[in-house]
Coordinates of N, CA, C and O in Angstrom, one line a residue:
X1 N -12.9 -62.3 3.4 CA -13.6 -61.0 3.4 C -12.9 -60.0 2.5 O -13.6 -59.3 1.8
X2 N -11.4 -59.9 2.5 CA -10.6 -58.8 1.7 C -11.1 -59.7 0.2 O -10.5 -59.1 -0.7
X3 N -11.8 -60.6 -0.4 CA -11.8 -60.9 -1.6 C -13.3 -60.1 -2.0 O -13.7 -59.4 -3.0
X4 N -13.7 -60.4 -1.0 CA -15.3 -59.6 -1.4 C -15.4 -58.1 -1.6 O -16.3 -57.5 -2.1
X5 N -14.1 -57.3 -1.0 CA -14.1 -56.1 -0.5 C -13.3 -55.8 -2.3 O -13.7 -54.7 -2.9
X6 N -12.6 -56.3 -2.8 CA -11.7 -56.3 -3.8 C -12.9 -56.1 -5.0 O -13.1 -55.0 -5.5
X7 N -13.5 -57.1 -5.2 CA -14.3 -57.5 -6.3 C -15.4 -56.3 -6.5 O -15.8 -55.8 -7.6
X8 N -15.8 -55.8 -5.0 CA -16.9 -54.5 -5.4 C -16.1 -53.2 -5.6 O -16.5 -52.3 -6.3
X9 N -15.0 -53.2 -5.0 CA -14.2 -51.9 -5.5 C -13.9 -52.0 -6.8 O -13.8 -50.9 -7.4
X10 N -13.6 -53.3 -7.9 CA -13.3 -53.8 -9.6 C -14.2 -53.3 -10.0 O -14.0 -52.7 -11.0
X11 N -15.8 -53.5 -9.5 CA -17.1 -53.8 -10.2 C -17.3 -51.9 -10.0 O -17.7 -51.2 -11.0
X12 N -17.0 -51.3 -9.1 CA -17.1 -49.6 -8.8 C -16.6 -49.2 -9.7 O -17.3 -48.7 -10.6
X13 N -15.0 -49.3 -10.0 CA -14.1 -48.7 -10.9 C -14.9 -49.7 -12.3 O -14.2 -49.5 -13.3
X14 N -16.0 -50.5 -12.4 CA -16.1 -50.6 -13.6 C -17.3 -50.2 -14.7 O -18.5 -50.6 -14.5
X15 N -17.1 -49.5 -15.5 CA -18.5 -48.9 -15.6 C -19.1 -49.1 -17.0 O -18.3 -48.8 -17.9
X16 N -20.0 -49.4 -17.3 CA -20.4 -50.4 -18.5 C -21.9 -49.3 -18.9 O -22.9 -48.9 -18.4
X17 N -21.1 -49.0 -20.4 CA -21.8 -47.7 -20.9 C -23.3 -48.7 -21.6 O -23.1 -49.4 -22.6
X18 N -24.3 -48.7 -21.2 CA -25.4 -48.9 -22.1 C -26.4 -48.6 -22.4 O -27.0 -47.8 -21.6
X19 N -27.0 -49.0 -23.6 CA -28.6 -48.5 -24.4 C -29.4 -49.6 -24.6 O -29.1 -50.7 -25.1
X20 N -30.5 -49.3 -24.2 CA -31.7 -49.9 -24.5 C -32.6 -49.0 -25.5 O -33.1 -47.9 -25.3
X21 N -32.7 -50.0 -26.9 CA -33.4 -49.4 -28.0 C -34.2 -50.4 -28.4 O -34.0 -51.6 -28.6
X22 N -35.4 -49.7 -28.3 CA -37.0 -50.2 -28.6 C -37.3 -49.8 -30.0 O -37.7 -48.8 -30.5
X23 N -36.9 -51.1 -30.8 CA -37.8 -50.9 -32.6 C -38.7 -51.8 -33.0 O -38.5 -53.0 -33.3
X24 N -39.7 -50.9 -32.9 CA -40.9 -51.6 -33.7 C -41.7 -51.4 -34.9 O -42.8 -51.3 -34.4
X25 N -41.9 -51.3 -35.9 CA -42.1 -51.6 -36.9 C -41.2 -50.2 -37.8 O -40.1 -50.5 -38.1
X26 N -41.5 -48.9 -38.0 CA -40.9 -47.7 -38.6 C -39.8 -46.7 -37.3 O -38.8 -46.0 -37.4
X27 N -40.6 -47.1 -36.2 CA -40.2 -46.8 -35.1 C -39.1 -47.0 -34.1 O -38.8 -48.2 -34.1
X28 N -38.4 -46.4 -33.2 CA -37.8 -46.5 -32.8 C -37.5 -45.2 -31.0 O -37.4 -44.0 -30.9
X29 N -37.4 -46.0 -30.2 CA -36.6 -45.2 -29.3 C -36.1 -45.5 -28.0 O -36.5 -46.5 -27.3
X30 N -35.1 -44.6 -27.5 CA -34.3 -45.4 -26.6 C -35.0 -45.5 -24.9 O -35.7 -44.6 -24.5
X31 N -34.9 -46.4 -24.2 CA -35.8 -46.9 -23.2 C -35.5 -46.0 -21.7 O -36.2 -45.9 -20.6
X32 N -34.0 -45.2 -22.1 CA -33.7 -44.1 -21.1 C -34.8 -43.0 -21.0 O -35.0 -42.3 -20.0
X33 N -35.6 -42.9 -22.3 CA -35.9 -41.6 -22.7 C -37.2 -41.6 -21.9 O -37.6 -40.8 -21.1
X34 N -37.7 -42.7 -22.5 CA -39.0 -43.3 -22.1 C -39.0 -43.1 -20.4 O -40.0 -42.6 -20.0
X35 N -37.9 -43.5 -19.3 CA -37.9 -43.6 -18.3 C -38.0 -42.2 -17.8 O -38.8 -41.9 -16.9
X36 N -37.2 -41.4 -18.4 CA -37.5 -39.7 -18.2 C -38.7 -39.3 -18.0 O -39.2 -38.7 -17.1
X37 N -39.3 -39.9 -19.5 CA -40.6 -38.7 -19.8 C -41.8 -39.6 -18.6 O -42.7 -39.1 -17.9
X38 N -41.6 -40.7 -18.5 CA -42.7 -40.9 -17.5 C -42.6 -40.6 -15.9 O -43.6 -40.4 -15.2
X39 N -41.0 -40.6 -15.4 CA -40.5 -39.4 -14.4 C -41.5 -38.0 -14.7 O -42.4 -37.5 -14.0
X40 N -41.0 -37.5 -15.8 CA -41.6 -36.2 -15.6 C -43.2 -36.1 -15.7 O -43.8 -35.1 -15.6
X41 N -43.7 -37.3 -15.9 CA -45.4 -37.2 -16.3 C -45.8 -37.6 -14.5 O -46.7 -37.0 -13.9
X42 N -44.9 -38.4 -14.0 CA -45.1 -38.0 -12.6 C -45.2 -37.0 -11.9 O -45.9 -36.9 -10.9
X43 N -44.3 -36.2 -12.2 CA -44.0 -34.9 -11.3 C -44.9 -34.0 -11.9 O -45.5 -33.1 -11.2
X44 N -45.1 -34.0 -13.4 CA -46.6 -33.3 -14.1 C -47.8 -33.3 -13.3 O -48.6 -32.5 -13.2
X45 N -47.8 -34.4 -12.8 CA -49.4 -34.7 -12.4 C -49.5 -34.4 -11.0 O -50.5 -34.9 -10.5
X46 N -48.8 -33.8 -10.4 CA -48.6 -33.0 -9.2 C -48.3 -34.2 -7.9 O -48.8 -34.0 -6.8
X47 N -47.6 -35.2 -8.0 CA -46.6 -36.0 -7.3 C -45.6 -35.5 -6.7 O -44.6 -35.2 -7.3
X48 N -45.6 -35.3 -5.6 CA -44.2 -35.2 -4.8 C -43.3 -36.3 -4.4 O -42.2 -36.4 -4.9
X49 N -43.9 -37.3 -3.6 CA -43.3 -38.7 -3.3 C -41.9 -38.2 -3.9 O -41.6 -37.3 -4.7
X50 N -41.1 -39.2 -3.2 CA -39.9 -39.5 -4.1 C -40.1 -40.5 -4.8 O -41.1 -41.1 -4.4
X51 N -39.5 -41.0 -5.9 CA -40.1 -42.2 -6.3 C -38.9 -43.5 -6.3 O -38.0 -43.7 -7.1
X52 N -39.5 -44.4 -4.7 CA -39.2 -45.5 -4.5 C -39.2 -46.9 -5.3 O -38.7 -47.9 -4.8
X53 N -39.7 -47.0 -6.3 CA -39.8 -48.2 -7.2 C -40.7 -47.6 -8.1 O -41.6 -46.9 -7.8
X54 N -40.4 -48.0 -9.2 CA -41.1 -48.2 -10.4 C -40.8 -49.1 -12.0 O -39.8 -49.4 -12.7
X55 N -42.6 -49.4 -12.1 CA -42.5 -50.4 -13.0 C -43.0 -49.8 -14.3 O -44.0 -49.2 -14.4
X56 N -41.9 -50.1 -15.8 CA -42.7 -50.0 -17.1 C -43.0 -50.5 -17.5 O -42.3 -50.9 -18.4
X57 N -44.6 -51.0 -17.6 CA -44.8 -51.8 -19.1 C -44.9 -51.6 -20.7 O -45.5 -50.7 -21.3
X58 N -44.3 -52.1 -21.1 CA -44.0 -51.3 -22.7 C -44.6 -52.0 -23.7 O -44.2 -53.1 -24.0
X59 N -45.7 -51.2 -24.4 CA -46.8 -52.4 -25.0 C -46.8 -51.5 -26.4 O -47.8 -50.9 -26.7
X60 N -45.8 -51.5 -27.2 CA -45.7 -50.9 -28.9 C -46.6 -51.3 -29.4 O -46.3 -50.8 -30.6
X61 N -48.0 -52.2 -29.5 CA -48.4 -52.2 -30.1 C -49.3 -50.8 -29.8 O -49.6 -49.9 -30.6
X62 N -49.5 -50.9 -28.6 CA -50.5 -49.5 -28.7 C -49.6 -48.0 -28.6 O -50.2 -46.9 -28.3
X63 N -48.2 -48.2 -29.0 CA -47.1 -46.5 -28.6 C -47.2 -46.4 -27.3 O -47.2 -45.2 -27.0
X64 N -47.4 -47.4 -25.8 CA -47.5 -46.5 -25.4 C -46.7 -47.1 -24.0 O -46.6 -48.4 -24.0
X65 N -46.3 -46.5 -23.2 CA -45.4 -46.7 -21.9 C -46.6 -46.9 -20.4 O -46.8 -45.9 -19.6
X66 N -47.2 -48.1 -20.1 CA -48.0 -47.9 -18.6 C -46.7 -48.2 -17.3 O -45.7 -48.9 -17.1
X67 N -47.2 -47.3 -16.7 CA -46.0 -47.2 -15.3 C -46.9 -47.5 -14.1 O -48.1 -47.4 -14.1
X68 N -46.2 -47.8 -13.0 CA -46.9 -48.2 -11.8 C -46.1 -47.4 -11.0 O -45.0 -48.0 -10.9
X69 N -46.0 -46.2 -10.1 CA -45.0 -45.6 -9.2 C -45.2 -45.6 -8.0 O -46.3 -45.1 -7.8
X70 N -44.5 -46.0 -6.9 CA -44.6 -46.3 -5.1 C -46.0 -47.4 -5.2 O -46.9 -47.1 -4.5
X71 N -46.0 -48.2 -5.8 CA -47.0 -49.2 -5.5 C -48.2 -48.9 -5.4 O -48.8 -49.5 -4.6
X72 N -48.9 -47.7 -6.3 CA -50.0 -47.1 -6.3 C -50.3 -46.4 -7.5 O -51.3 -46.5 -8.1
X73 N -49.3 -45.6 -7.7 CA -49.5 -44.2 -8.8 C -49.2 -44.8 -10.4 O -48.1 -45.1 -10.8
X74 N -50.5 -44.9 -11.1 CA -50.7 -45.1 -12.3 C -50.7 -44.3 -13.1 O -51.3 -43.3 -12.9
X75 N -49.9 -44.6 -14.3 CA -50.0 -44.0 -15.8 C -49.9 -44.3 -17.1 O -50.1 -45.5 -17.3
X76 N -49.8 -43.3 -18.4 CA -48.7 -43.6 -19.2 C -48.7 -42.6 -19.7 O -49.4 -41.6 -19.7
X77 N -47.6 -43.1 -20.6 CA -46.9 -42.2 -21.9 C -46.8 -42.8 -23.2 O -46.7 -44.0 -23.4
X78 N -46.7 -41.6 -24.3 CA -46.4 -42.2 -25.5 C -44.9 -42.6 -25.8 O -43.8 -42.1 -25.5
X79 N -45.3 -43.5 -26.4 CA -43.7 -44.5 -26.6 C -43.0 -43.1 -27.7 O -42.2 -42.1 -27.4
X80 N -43.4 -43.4 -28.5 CA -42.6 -42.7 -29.8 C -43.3 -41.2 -30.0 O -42.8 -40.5 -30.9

């Protein structure tokens, strides 16, 4: 049990800086940003929920970000 307790306090103290970058053809941008702007196109669209899960589909061919939020609340955004 103290080995399992050790390994998540390593993985706590360990912190692993990263980017997800979306380039498609002239285009480019990072997939944090993306998760933002469709956060805030939620809370635009007069959403309170908290939001418990959500899904991005990210389909560049058309620019554009579809989301699914609390297993009901549909959208999107522009990619770029």
């Amino acid at each position: 049990m103290e080995e399992i307790k050790l390994a998540a306090e390593v993985e706590k103290d360990t912190k692993v800086n990263m980017e997800v970058i979306l380039q498609y053809r002239e285009y480019e941008v990072n997939m944090d940003a993306v998760t933002e702007r469709v956060k805030s196109h939620y809370t635009a669209k007069g959403y309170k929920d908290p939001i418990e899960n959500m899904q991005i589909y990210v389909k560049p061919e058309d620019f554009t970000a579809y989301y699914v939020i609390n297993d009901g609340v549909v959208g999107k955004v522009n990619l770029f």
